[in-house]
Tab-separated table of C-alpha atoms in Angstrom:
chain	number	residue	atom	x	y	z
A	19	THR	CA	51.007	-125.718	-177.818
A	20	PHE	CA	53.411	-123.918	-175.494
A	21	ALA	CA	51.064	-124.168	-172.507
A	22	PHE	CA	50.687	-127.927	-172.740
A	23	THR	CA	54.378	-128.436	-173.487
A	24	LEU	CA	55.191	-126.446	-170.335
A	25	GLN	CA	52.885	-128.778	-168.391
A	26	ALA	CA	54.889	-131.715	-169.748
A	27	CYS	CA	58.109	-130.016	-168.608
A	28	THR	CA	56.588	-129.555	-165.160
A	29	ILE	CA	55.614	-133.226	-164.849
A	30	ILE	CA	59.070	-134.582	-165.720
A	31	GLY	CA	61.095	-131.714	-164.267
A	32	ALA	CA	62.568	-130.698	-167.616
A	33	ILE	CA	63.711	-127.259	-166.481
A	34	ALA	CA	66.163	-126.609	-169.336
A	35	GLN	CA	63.500	-127.289	-171.964
A	36	GLY	CA	61.011	-125.178	-170.023
A	37	GLU	CA	63.410	-122.242	-169.927
A	38	GLU	CA	63.980	-122.559	-173.668
A	39	ILE	CA	60.219	-122.479	-174.244
A	40	HIS	CA	60.028	-119.406	-172.001
A	41	ARG	CA	62.676	-117.706	-174.164
A	42	VAL	CA	60.652	-118.387	-177.333
A	43	ILE	CA	57.432	-117.191	-175.664
A	44	LYS	CA	59.112	-113.889	-174.774
A	45	ILE	CA	60.408	-113.428	-178.332
A	46	LYS	CA	56.935	-114.045	-179.764
A	47	GLU	CA	55.305	-111.931	-177.014
A	48	PHE	CA	52.698	-114.626	-176.370
A	49	LEU	CA	52.340	-113.799	-172.672
A	50	LYS	CA	50.489	-110.562	-173.311
A	51	GLY	CA	46.920	-111.108	-172.177
A	52	ASP	CA	47.183	-114.926	-172.156
A	53	ILE	CA	46.458	-115.982	-168.566
A	54	PHE	CA	46.410	-119.707	-169.395
A	55	LEU	CA	49.923	-119.599	-170.830
A	56	GLY	CA	51.177	-117.362	-168.029
A	57	ASN	CA	49.798	-119.748	-165.414
A	58	ALA	CA	51.449	-122.728	-167.135
A	59	LEU	CA	54.822	-120.955	-167.103
A	60	LEU	CA	54.398	-119.834	-163.499
A	61	SER	CA	53.401	-123.352	-162.452
A	62	MET	CA	56.479	-124.880	-164.055
A	63	TYR	CA	58.872	-122.593	-162.182
A	64	ALA	CA	56.985	-122.876	-158.875
A	65	LYS	CA	56.729	-126.674	-158.941
A	66	CYS	CA	60.352	-127.063	-160.061
A	67	CYS	CA	61.502	-125.033	-157.013
A	68	LEU	CA	62.631	-122.027	-159.057
A	69	LEU	CA	60.667	-119.534	-156.993
A	70	PRO	CA	62.706	-116.425	-157.899
A	71	LYS	CA	61.901	-117.075	-161.576
A	72	ALA	CA	58.287	-117.823	-160.675
A	73	CYS	CA	58.079	-114.433	-158.929
A	74	MET	CA	59.662	-112.740	-161.938
A	75	VAL	CA	57.083	-114.266	-164.291
A	76	PHE	CA	54.286	-113.389	-161.848
A	77	GLU	CA	55.230	-109.721	-161.743
A	78	GLU	CA	55.542	-109.576	-165.542
A	79	LEU	CA	52.043	-110.931	-166.194
A	80	SER	CA	49.670	-108.291	-167.509
A	81	ALA	CA	46.658	-110.252	-166.234
A	82	ARG	CA	46.340	-112.442	-163.145
A	83	ASP	CA	43.400	-114.527	-161.915
A	84	VAL	CA	42.768	-116.635	-158.806
A	85	VAL	CA	44.633	-119.567	-160.401
A	86	THR	CA	47.724	-117.383	-160.864
A	87	TRP	CA	47.775	-116.386	-157.200
A	88	THR	CA	47.051	-119.916	-156.019
A	89	ILE	CA	49.931	-121.353	-158.039
A	90	LEU	CA	52.367	-118.974	-156.356
A	91	ILE	CA	50.908	-119.555	-152.884
A	92	ALA	CA	51.072	-123.329	-153.405
A	93	GLY	CA	54.692	-123.013	-154.576
A	94	TYR	CA	55.656	-121.069	-151.466
A	95	THR	CA	53.781	-123.542	-149.259
A	96	LYS	CA	55.377	-126.597	-150.847
A	97	HIS	CA	58.901	-125.268	-150.378
A	98	GLY	CA	58.413	-123.889	-146.864
A	99	TYR	CA	58.223	-120.138	-147.536
A	100	VAL	CA	55.477	-119.478	-145.017
A	101	ASP	CA	55.686	-115.678	-144.729
A	102	GLU	CA	55.721	-115.303	-148.511
A	103	ALA	CA	52.630	-117.514	-148.834
A	104	PHE	CA	50.705	-115.395	-146.318
A	105	THR	CA	51.891	-112.186	-148.001
A	106	CYS	CA	50.533	-113.449	-151.338
A	107	TYR	CA	47.241	-114.398	-149.695
A	108	ASP	CA	46.823	-110.903	-148.241
A	109	ARG	CA	47.985	-109.179	-151.396
A	110	MET	CA	45.564	-111.026	-153.683
A	111	GLN	CA	42.652	-109.794	-151.581
A	112	ILE	CA	43.983	-106.235	-151.610
A	113	GLU	CA	43.890	-106.560	-155.401
A	114	SER	CA	40.252	-107.741	-155.158
A	115	VAL	CA	40.899	-111.347	-156.198
A	116	SER	CA	38.770	-113.698	-154.095
A	117	PRO	CA	40.466	-116.943	-152.997
A	118	ASP	CA	38.901	-120.194	-154.142
A	119	VAL	CA	38.814	-123.586	-152.427
A	120	VAL	CA	42.328	-124.543	-153.557
A	121	THR	CA	43.763	-121.232	-152.325
A	122	LEU	CA	42.136	-121.678	-148.928
A	123	LEU	CA	43.323	-125.293	-148.659
A	124	CYS	CA	46.913	-124.167	-149.278
A	125	CYS	CA	46.657	-121.424	-146.647
A	126	LEU	CA	45.059	-123.720	-144.066
A	127	LYS	CA	47.916	-126.155	-144.615
A	128	VAL	CA	50.426	-123.382	-143.863
A	129	CYS	CA	48.494	-122.455	-140.704
A	130	ALA	CA	48.516	-126.078	-139.566
A	131	ILE	CA	52.262	-126.465	-140.165
A	132	THR	CA	53.195	-123.219	-138.405
A	133	GLY	CA	50.521	-123.162	-135.709
A	134	THR	CA	49.272	-119.770	-136.919
A	135	LEU	CA	45.868	-119.853	-135.260
A	136	ASP	CA	44.939	-116.180	-135.839
A	137	LYS	CA	45.372	-116.471	-139.597
A	138	GLY	CA	43.526	-119.798	-139.564
A	139	GLN	CA	40.551	-118.190	-137.847
A	140	GLN	CA	40.573	-115.392	-140.405
A	141	ILE	CA	40.466	-117.961	-143.199
A	142	HIS	CA	37.676	-119.817	-141.369
A	143	SER	CA	35.606	-116.612	-141.431
A	144	GLN	CA	36.059	-116.350	-145.198
A	145	ILE	CA	35.067	-119.981	-145.619
A	146	ILE	CA	31.845	-119.375	-143.684
A	147	GLN	CA	31.164	-116.216	-145.687
A	148	ASN	CA	31.519	-118.117	-148.973
A	149	GLU	CA	29.623	-121.186	-147.676
A	150	TYR	CA	32.429	-123.523	-148.758
A	151	LEU	CA	31.798	-125.853	-145.806
A	152	GLU	CA	28.436	-126.690	-147.326
A	153	SER	CA	29.862	-127.911	-150.606
A	154	ASP	CA	33.430	-129.166	-150.136
A	155	LEU	CA	34.463	-131.762	-147.558
A	156	ARG	CA	38.158	-131.017	-148.189
A	157	ILE	CA	37.700	-127.599	-146.617
A	158	GLY	CA	36.020	-129.063	-143.543
A	159	ASN	CA	38.766	-131.639	-143.116
A	160	ALA	CA	41.481	-129.004	-143.527
A	161	LEU	CA	39.805	-126.810	-140.897
A	162	VAL	CA	39.608	-129.676	-138.396
A	163	ASP	CA	43.264	-130.492	-139.076
A	164	MET	CA	44.334	-126.857	-138.704
A	165	TYR	CA	42.555	-126.325	-135.387
A	166	ALA	CA	43.761	-129.678	-134.040
A	167	LYS	CA	47.391	-128.940	-134.897
A	168	CYS	CA	47.093	-125.411	-133.479
A	169	SER	CA	46.002	-126.901	-130.102
A	170	ALA	CA	42.471	-125.500	-130.510
A	171	LEU	CA	40.804	-128.873	-129.936
A	172	VAL	CA	37.469	-127.433	-128.822
A	173	LYS	CA	37.175	-125.597	-132.140
A	174	ALA	CA	38.398	-128.660	-134.046
A	175	GLN	CA	35.621	-130.716	-132.431
A	176	ALA	CA	33.058	-127.978	-133.114
A	177	VAL	CA	33.918	-127.838	-136.833
A	178	PHE	CA	33.912	-131.649	-136.972
A	179	ASP	CA	30.447	-131.800	-135.386
A	180	GLU	CA	29.119	-129.292	-137.922
A	181	LEU	CA	30.225	-131.335	-140.941
A	182	LYS	CA	27.222	-132.793	-142.744
A	183	ILE	CA	29.396	-135.546	-144.231
A	184	ARG	CA	32.461	-137.038	-142.567
A	185	ASP	CA	34.950	-139.437	-144.105
A	186	THR	CA	38.060	-141.261	-142.891
A	187	VAL	CA	40.181	-138.122	-143.333
A	188	SER	CA	37.799	-136.149	-141.088
A	189	TRP	CA	38.086	-138.694	-138.280
A	190	ASN	CA	41.858	-139.042	-138.709
A	191	ALA	CA	42.364	-135.278	-138.326
A	192	LEU	CA	40.439	-135.245	-135.043
A	193	ILE	CA	41.962	-138.464	-133.668
A	194	MET	CA	45.472	-137.273	-134.532
A	195	GLY	CA	44.827	-133.945	-132.806
A	196	TYR	CA	43.727	-135.650	-129.599
A	197	VAL	CA	46.722	-138.010	-129.676
A	198	ILE	CA	49.257	-135.238	-130.332
A	199	HIS	CA	48.006	-133.231	-127.367
A	200	GLY	CA	47.764	-136.177	-124.969
A	201	TYR	CA	44.009	-136.848	-124.927
A	202	SER	CA	44.308	-140.595	-125.482
A	203	GLU	CA	40.880	-141.523	-124.124
A	204	ARG	CA	39.154	-139.033	-126.402
A	205	ALA	CA	41.119	-140.355	-129.355
A	206	LEU	CA	40.028	-143.931	-128.612
A	207	ASN	CA	36.434	-142.779	-128.113
A	208	CYS	CA	36.601	-141.178	-131.566
A	209	TYR	CA	37.860	-144.440	-133.047
A	210	GLU	CA	34.953	-146.334	-131.455
A	211	GLN	CA	32.436	-143.769	-132.706
A	212	MET	CA	34.004	-144.008	-136.160
A	213	GLN	CA	33.416	-147.780	-136.104
A	214	TYR	CA	29.842	-147.245	-134.913
A	215	GLU	CA	29.196	-144.966	-137.894
A	216	ALA	CA	30.709	-147.592	-140.239
A	217	ILE	CA	33.517	-145.324	-141.493
A	218	PRO	CA	36.386	-147.568	-142.647
A	219	PRO	CA	39.716	-146.866	-140.889
A	220	ASP	CA	42.944	-146.636	-142.865
A	221	SER	CA	46.612	-146.999	-141.893
A	222	VAL	CA	46.690	-143.454	-140.448
A	223	THR	CA	43.674	-144.235	-138.235
A	224	PHE	CA	45.350	-147.367	-136.914
A	225	LEU	CA	48.685	-145.629	-136.363
A	226	CYS	CA	47.098	-142.787	-134.364
A	227	SER	CA	44.891	-145.157	-132.367
A	228	LEU	CA	47.828	-147.415	-131.505
A	229	ASN	CA	49.724	-144.329	-130.330
A	230	ALA	CA	46.732	-143.499	-128.128
A	231	CYS	CA	46.935	-146.984	-126.609
A	232	SER	CA	50.671	-146.588	-126.012
A	233	SER	CA	50.169	-143.358	-124.084
A	234	GLY	CA	46.852	-144.227	-122.430
A	235	THR	CA	46.410	-143.762	-118.698
A	236	SER	CA	44.322	-146.927	-118.228
A	237	ASN	CA	46.663	-149.844	-118.903
A	238	VAL	CA	43.925	-152.502	-118.979
A	239	ARG	CA	41.720	-150.579	-121.416
A	240	ALA	CA	44.754	-149.567	-123.497
A	241	MET	CA	45.909	-153.194	-123.783
A	242	GLN	CA	42.432	-154.431	-124.679
A	243	LYS	CA	41.949	-151.715	-127.280
A	244	GLY	CA	45.447	-152.321	-128.637
A	245	GLN	CA	44.682	-156.011	-129.104
A	246	GLU	CA	41.390	-155.166	-130.817
A	247	LEU	CA	43.256	-152.819	-133.152
A	248	HIS	CA	45.839	-155.500	-133.881
A	249	ALA	CA	43.069	-157.948	-134.784
A	250	GLU	CA	41.429	-155.356	-137.060
A	251	ILE	CA	44.762	-154.584	-138.724
A	252	VAL	CA	45.296	-158.274	-139.461
A	253	LYS	CA	41.730	-158.595	-140.725
A	254	THR	CA	42.080	-155.672	-143.123
A	255	GLY	CA	45.439	-156.832	-144.369
């Protein structure tokens, strides 16, 4: 009852009610050995931007699993506490808790935001070791995005080429990387290859490709491609 009520508090941001439930839980000593309830309480504080209280609950828990660690890492990531997120990631492994897909996605996001290539490569090694690239496209897309945003475009392309399945997000990550770092022609080539493979573009694809046209070195090709993009945008509504 308390666990699901805490989830309701999290969804609507009812912090006062959540804190009252926490008080009752402590009186009844329900947290002892109940990971599900502990994770629900931790999640409420982390998602409601009460990270000091989230840390307090975390340290008080008698049992912690991968979900517990991931909740705290995600909370730090969401609110911009990069160093704390990485510290949690390292600490969970010291305590012999293996990260899962969600944990790795959170950490790759931090690497992409901060340009922390070394840590991103370390995470990539773990992903290969656990064969997550074989089973989860989200991981592949996050890796491409991380390398692209860390200016490691050769590695971003290499990961992209290794993906057995590619979707719109995969292409967007690569196209955006090329645009950000000034490789407009490569970005437009990616867009054309994406069309050839019948992968539907979305608004992000169009935005990045239009930016590539704006900064392209060949004015004639850039104008032609820009007009083609405009026509496609109108067509897709």
